[in-house]
PDB file of C-alpha atoms in Angstrom:
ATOM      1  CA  UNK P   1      71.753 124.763  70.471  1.00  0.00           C
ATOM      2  CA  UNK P   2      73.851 127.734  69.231  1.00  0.00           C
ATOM      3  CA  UNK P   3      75.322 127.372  65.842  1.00  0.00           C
ATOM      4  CA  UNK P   4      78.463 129.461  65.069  1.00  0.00           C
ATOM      5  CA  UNK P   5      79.194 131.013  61.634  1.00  0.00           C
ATOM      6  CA  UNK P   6      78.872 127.937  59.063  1.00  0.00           C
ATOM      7  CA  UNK P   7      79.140 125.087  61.781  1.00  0.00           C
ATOM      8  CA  UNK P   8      75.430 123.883  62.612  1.00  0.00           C
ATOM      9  CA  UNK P   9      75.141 121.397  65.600  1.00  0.00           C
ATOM     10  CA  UNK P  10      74.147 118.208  63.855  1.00  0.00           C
ATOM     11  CA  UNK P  11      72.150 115.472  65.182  1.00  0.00           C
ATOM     12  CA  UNK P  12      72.927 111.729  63.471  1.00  0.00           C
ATOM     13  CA  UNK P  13      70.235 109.367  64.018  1.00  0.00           C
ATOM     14  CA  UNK P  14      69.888 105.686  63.298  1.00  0.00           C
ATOM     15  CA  UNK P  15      66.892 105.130  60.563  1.00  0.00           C
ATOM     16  CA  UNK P  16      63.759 103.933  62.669  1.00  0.00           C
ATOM     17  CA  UNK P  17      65.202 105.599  65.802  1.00  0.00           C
ATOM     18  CA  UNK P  18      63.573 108.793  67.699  1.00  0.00           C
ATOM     19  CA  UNK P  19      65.420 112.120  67.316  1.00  0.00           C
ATOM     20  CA  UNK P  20      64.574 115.362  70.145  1.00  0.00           C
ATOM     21  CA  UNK P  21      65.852 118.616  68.337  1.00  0.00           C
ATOM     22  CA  UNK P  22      66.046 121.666  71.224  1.00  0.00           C
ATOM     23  CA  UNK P  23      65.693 125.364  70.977  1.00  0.00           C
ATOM     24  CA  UNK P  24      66.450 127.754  73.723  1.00  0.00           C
ATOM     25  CA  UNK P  25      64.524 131.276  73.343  1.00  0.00           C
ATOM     26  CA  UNK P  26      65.339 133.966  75.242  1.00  0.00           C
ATOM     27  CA  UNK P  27      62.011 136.414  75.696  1.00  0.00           C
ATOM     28  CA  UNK P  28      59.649 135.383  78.387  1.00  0.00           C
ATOM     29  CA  UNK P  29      56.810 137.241  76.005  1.00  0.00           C
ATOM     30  CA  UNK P  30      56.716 135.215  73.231  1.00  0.00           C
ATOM     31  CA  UNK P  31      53.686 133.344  73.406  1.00  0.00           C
ATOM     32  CA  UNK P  32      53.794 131.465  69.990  1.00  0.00           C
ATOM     33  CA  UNK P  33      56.925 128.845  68.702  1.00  0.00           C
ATOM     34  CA  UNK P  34      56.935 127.163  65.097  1.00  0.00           C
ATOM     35  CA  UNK P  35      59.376 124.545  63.933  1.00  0.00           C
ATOM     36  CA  UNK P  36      60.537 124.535  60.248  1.00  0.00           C
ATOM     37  CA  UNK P  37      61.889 122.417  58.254  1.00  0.00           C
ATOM     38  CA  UNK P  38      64.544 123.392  55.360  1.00  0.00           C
ATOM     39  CA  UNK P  39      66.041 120.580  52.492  1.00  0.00           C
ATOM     40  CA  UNK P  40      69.259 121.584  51.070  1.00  0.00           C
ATOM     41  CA  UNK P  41      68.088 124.289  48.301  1.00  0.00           C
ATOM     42  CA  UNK P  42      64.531 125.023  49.487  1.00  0.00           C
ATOM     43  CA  UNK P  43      62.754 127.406  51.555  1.00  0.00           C
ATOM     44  CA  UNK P  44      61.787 126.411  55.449  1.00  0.00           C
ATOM     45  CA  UNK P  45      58.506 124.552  55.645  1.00  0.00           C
ATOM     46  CA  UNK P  46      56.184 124.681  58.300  1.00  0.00           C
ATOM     47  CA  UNK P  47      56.220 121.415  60.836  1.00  0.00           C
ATOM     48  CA  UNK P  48      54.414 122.397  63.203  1.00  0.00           C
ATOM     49  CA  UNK P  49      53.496 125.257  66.061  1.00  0.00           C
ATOM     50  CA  UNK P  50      52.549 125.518  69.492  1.00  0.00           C
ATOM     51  CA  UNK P  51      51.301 128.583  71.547  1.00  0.00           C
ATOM     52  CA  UNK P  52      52.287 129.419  75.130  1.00  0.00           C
ATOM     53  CA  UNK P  53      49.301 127.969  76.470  1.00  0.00           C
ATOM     54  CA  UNK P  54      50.279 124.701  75.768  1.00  0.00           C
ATOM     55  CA  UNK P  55      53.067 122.506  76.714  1.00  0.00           C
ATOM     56  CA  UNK P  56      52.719 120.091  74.223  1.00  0.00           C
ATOM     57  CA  UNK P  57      51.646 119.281  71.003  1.00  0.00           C
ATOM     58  CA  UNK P  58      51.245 116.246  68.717  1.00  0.00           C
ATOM     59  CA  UNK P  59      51.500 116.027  64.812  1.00  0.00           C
ATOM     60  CA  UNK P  60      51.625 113.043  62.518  1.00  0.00           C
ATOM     61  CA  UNK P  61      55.179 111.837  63.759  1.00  0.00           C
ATOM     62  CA  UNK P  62      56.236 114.797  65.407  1.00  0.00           C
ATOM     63  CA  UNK P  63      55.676 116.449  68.944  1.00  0.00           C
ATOM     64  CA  UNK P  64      56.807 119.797  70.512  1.00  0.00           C
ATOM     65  CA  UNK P  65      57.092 120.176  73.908  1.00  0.00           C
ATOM     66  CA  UNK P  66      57.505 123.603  75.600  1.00  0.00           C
ATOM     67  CA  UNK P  67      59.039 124.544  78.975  1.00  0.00           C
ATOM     68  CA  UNK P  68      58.385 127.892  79.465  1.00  0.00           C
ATOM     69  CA  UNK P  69      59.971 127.910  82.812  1.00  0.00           C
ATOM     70  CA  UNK P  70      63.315 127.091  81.332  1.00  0.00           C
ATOM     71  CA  UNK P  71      62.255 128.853  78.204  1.00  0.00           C
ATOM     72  CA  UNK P  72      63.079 125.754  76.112  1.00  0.00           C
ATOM     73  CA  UNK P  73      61.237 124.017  73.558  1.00  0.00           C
ATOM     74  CA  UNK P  74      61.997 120.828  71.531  1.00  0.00           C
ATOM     75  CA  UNK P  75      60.831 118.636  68.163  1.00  0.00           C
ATOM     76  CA  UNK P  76      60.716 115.111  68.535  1.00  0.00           C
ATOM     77  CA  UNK P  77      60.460 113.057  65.288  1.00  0.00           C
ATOM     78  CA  UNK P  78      59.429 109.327  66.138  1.00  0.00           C
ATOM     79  CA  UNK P  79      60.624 106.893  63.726  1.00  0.00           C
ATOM     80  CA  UNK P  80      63.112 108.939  61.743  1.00  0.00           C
ATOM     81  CA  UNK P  81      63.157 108.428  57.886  1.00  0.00           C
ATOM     82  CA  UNK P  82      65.580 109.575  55.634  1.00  0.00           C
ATOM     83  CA  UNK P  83      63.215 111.549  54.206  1.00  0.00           C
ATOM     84  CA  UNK P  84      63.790 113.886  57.782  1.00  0.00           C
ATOM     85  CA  UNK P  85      66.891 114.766  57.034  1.00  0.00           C
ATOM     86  CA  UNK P  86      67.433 118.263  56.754  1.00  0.00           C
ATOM     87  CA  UNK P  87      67.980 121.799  58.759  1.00  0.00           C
ATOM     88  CA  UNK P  88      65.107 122.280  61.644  1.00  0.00           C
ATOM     89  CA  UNK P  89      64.563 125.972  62.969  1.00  0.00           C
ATOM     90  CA  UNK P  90      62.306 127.095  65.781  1.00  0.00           C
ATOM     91  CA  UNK P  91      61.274 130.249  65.253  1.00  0.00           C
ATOM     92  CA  UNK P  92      58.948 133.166  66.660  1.00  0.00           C
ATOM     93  CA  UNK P  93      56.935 136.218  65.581  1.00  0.00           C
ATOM     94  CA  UNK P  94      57.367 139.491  66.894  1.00  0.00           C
ATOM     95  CA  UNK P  95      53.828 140.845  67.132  1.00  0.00           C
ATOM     96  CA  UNK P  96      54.724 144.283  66.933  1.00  0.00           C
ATOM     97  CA  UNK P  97      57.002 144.161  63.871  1.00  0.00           C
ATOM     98  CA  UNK P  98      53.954 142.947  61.715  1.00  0.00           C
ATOM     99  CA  UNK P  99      54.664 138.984  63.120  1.00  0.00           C
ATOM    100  CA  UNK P 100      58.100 138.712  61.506  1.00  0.00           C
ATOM    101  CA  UNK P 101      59.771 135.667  62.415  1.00  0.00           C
ATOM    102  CA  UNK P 102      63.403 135.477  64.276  1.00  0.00           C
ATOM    103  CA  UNK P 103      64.776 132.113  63.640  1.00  0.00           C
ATOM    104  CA  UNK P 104      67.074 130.210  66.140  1.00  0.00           C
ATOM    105  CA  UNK P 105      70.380 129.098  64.804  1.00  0.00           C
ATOM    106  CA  UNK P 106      69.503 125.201  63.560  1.00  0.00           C
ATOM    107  CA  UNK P 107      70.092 122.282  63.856  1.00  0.00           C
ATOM    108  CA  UNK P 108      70.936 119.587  60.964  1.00  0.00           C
ATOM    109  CA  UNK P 109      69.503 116.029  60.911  1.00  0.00           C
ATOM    110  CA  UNK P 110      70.873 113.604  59.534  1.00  0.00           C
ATOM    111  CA  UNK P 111      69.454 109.795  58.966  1.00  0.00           C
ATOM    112  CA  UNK P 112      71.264 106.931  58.556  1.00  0.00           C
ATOM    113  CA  UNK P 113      69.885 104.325  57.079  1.00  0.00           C
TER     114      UNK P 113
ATOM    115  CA  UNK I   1      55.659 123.523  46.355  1.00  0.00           C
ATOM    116  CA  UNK I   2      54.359 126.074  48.540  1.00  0.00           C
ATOM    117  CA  UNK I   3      52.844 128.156  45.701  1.00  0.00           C
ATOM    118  CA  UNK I   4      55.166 131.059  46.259  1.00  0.00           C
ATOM    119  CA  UNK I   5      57.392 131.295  43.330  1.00  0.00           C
ATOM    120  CA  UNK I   6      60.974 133.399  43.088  1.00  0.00           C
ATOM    121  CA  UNK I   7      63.393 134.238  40.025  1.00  0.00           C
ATOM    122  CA  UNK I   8      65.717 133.439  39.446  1.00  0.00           C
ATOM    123  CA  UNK I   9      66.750 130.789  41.411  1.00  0.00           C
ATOM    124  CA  UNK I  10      70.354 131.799  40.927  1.00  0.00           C
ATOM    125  CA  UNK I  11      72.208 134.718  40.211  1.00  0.00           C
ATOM    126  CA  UNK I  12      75.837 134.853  40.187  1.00  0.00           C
ATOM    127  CA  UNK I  13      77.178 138.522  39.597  1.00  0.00           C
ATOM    128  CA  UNK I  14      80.025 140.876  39.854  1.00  0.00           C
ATOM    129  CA  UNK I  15      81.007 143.214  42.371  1.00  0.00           C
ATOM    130  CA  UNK I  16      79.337 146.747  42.342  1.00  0.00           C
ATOM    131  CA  UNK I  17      76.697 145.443  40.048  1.00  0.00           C
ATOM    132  CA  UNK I  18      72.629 146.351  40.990  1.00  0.00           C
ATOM    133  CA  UNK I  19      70.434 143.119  41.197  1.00  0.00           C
ATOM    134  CA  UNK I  20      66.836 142.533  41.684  1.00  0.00           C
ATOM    135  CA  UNK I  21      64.600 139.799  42.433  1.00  0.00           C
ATOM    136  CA  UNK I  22      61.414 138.961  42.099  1.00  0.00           C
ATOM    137  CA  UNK I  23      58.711 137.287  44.236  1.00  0.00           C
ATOM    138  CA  UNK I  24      55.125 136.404  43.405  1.00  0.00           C
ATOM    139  CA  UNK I  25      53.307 135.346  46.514  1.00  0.00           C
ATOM    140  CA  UNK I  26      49.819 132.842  46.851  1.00  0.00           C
ATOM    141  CA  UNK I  27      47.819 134.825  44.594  1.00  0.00           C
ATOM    142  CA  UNK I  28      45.403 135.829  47.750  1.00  0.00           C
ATOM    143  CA  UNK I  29      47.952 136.821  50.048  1.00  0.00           C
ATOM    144  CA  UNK I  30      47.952 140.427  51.830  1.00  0.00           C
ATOM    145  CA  UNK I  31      51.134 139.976  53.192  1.00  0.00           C
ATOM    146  CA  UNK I  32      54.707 139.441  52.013  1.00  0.00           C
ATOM    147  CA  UNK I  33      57.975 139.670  53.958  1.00  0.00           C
ATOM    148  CA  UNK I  34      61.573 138.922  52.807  1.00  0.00           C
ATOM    149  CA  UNK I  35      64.466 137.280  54.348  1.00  0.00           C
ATOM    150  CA  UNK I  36      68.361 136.991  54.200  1.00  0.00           C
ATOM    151  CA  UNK I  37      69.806 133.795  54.945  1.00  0.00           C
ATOM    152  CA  UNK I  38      73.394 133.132  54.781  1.00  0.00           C
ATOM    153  CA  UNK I  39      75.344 129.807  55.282  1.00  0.00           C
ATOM    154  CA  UNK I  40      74.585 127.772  58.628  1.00  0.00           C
ATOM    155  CA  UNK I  41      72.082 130.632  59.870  1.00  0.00           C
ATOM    156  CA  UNK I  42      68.268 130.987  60.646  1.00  0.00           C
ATOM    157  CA  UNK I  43      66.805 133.636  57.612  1.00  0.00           C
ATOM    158  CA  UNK I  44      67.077 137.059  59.034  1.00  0.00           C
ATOM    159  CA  UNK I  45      63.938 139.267  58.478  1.00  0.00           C
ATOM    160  CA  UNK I  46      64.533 142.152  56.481  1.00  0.00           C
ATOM    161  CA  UNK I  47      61.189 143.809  55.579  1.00  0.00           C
ATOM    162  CA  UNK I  48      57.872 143.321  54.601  1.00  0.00           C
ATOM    163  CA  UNK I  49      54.342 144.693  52.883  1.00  0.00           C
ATOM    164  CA  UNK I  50      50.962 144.466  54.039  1.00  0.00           C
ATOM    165  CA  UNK I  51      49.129 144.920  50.267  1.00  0.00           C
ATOM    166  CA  UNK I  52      51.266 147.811  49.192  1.00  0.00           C
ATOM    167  CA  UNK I  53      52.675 149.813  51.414  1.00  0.00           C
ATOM    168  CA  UNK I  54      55.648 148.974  52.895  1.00  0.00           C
ATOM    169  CA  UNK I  55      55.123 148.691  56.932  1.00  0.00           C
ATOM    170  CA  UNK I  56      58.794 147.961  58.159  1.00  0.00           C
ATOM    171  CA  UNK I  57      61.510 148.872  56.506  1.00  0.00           C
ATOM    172  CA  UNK I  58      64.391 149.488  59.456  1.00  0.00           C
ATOM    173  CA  UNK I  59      65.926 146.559  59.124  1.00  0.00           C
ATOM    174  CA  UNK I  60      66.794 146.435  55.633  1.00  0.00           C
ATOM    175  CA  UNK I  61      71.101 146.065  55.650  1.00  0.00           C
ATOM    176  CA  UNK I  62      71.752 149.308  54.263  1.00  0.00           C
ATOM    177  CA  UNK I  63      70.452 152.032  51.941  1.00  0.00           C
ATOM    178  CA  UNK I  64      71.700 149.883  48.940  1.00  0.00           C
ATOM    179  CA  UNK I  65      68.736 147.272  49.179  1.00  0.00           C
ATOM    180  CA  UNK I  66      65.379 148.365  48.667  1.00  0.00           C
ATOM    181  CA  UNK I  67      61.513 146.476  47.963  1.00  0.00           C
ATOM    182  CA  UNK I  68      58.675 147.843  46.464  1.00  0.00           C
ATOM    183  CA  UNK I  69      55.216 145.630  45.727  1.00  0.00           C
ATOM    184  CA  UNK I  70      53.933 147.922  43.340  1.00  0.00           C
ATOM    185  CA  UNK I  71      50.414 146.975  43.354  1.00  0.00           C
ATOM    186  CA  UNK I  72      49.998 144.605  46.221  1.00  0.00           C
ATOM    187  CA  UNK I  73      50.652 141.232  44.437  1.00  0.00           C
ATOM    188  CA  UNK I  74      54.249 140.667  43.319  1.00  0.00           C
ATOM    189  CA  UNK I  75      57.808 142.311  44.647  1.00  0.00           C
ATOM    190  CA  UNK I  76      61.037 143.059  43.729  1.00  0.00           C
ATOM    191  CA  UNK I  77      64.102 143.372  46.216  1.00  0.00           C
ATOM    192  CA  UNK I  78      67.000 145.368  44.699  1.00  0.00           C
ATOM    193  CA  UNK I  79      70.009 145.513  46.111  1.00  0.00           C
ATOM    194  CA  UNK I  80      72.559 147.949  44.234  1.00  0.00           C
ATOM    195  CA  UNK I  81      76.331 148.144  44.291  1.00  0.00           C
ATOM    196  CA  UNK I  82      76.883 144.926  45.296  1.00  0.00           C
ATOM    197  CA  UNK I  83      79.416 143.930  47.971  1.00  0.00           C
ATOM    198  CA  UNK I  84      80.784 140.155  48.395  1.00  0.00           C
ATOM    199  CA  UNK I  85      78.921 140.305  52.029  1.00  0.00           C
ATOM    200  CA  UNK I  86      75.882 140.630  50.176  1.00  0.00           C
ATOM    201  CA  UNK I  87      76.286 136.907  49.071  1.00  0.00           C
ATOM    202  CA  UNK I  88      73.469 134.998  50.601  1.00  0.00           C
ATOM    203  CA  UNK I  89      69.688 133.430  49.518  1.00  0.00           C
ATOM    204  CA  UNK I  90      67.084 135.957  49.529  1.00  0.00           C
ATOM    205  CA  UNK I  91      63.880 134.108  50.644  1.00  0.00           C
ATOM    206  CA  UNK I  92      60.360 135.476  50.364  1.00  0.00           C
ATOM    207  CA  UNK I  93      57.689 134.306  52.385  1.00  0.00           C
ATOM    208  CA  UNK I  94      53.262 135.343  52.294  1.00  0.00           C
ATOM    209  CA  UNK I  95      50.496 135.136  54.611  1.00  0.00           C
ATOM    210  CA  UNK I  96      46.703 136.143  54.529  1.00  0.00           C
ATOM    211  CA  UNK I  97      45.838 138.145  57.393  1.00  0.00           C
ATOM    212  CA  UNK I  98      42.260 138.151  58.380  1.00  0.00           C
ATOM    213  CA  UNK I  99      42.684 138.536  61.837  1.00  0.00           C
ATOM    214  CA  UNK I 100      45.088 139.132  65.047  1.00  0.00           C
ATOM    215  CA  UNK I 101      46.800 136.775  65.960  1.00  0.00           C
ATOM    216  CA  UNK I 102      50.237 134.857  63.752  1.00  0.00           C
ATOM    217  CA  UNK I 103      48.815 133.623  60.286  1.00  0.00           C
ATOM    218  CA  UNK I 104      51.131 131.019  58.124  1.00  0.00           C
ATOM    219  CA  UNK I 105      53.778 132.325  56.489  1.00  0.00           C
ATOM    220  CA  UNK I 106      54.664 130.093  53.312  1.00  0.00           C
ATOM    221  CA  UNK I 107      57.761 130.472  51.734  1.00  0.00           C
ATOM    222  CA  UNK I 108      59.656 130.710  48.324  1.00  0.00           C
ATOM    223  CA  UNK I 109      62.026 128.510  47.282  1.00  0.00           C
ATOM    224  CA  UNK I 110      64.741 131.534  47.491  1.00  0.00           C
ATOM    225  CA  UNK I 111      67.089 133.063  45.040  1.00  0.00           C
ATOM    226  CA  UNK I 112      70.884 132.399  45.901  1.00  0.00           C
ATOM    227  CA  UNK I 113      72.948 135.393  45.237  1.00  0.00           C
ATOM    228  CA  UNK I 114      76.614 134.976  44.717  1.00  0.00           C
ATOM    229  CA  UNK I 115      78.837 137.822  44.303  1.00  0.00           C
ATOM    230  CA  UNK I 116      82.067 137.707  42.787  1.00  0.00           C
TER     231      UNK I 116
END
């Protein structure tokens, strides 16, 4: 989703239950997606990535899916800890500006327990 | 703990006052980029170094910040005359390019600027 200014969509999840975090993107070029994850006073950290290619991609706990028809990708977290909670970006290089990465607006997580 | 390290952490300062921070990236990485992020937004890239030299500089804000990695392992971003917009963490990030294609980037933890 869009965020606006200092209001971030937020996502509350039940502890134990599965969250889906989306990202829209809007060039048809990109052929390479990373999610990252940012606590509260930290820098992001890398989840996980998935290249054009693909349309899906497993971690430990986590999966992205990518539609590039709808130019749409998400991060699913199965069993959501409160250890998850925090910002999520997706985010993309831009190969000809040295792979510097433009960051979608974010999305906050928060676990209940 | 990524291994890339920033100081200070903090830095609270007064208007139309010059600041710099400093970034010290995995001791074997080429590359080094910074970032702006301010409150509820994705970090904005801003400009980065492949070993010294300075590759992209265009998107800096304006001609009051600058970078420089002296001698291709630490760098400092200054930003003089400070403005209350300027309020925001400054994040660094470093990869090790070895070949095409997108190589990790790692980031700092991020120094939070707050001008007054």
């Amino acid at each position: 989703g869009e965020s606006v200014g200092l209001h971030l969509p937020t996502l509350s999840v039940q502890e134990g239950d599965n969250s889906i975090i989306n990202c829209a993107y809007s060039n048809s070029a990109s052929d390479y997606f990373i999610w990252y994850k940012q606590e509260s006073g930290k820098g992001p950290q890398f989840i996980i990535d998935i290249r054009s290619n693909m349309d899906k991609r497993q971690g430990q706990r986590v999966t992205v899916l990518l539609n590039k028809t709808v130019k749409h990708l998400s991060l699913q977290i199965a069993a959501t800890q409160p250890g998850d909670s925090a910002v999520y970006f997706c985010a993309g290089p831009q190969r000809n500006a040295g792979n510097m990465l433009t960051f979608g607006g974010g999305t906050r997580l928060m676990v209940k327990p | 703990d990524t291994g890339v390290s920033q100081d200070p952490r903090h830095k609270i300062t007064k208007r139309g006052q010059n600041v710099t921070f400093r970034c010290d990236p995995i001791s074997e990485h080429n590359r080094l980029y910074w970032y702006r992020q301010t409150l509820g937004q994705g970090p904005e890239f801003l400009t980065y170094f492949q070993n010294e030299a300075q590759l992209e500089k265009s998107r800096l804000l304006s001609d009051r910040f600058s970078a420089e990695r002296p001698k291709g392992s630490f760098s400092t971003l200054e930003i003089q005359r400070t403005e209350q917009g300027d309020s925001a963490m400054y994040l660094c990030a470093s990869s090790l390019i070895v070949a095409s294609g997108y190589n990790e980037q790692f980031f700092g933890p991020g120094t939070r600027l707050t001008v007054l």
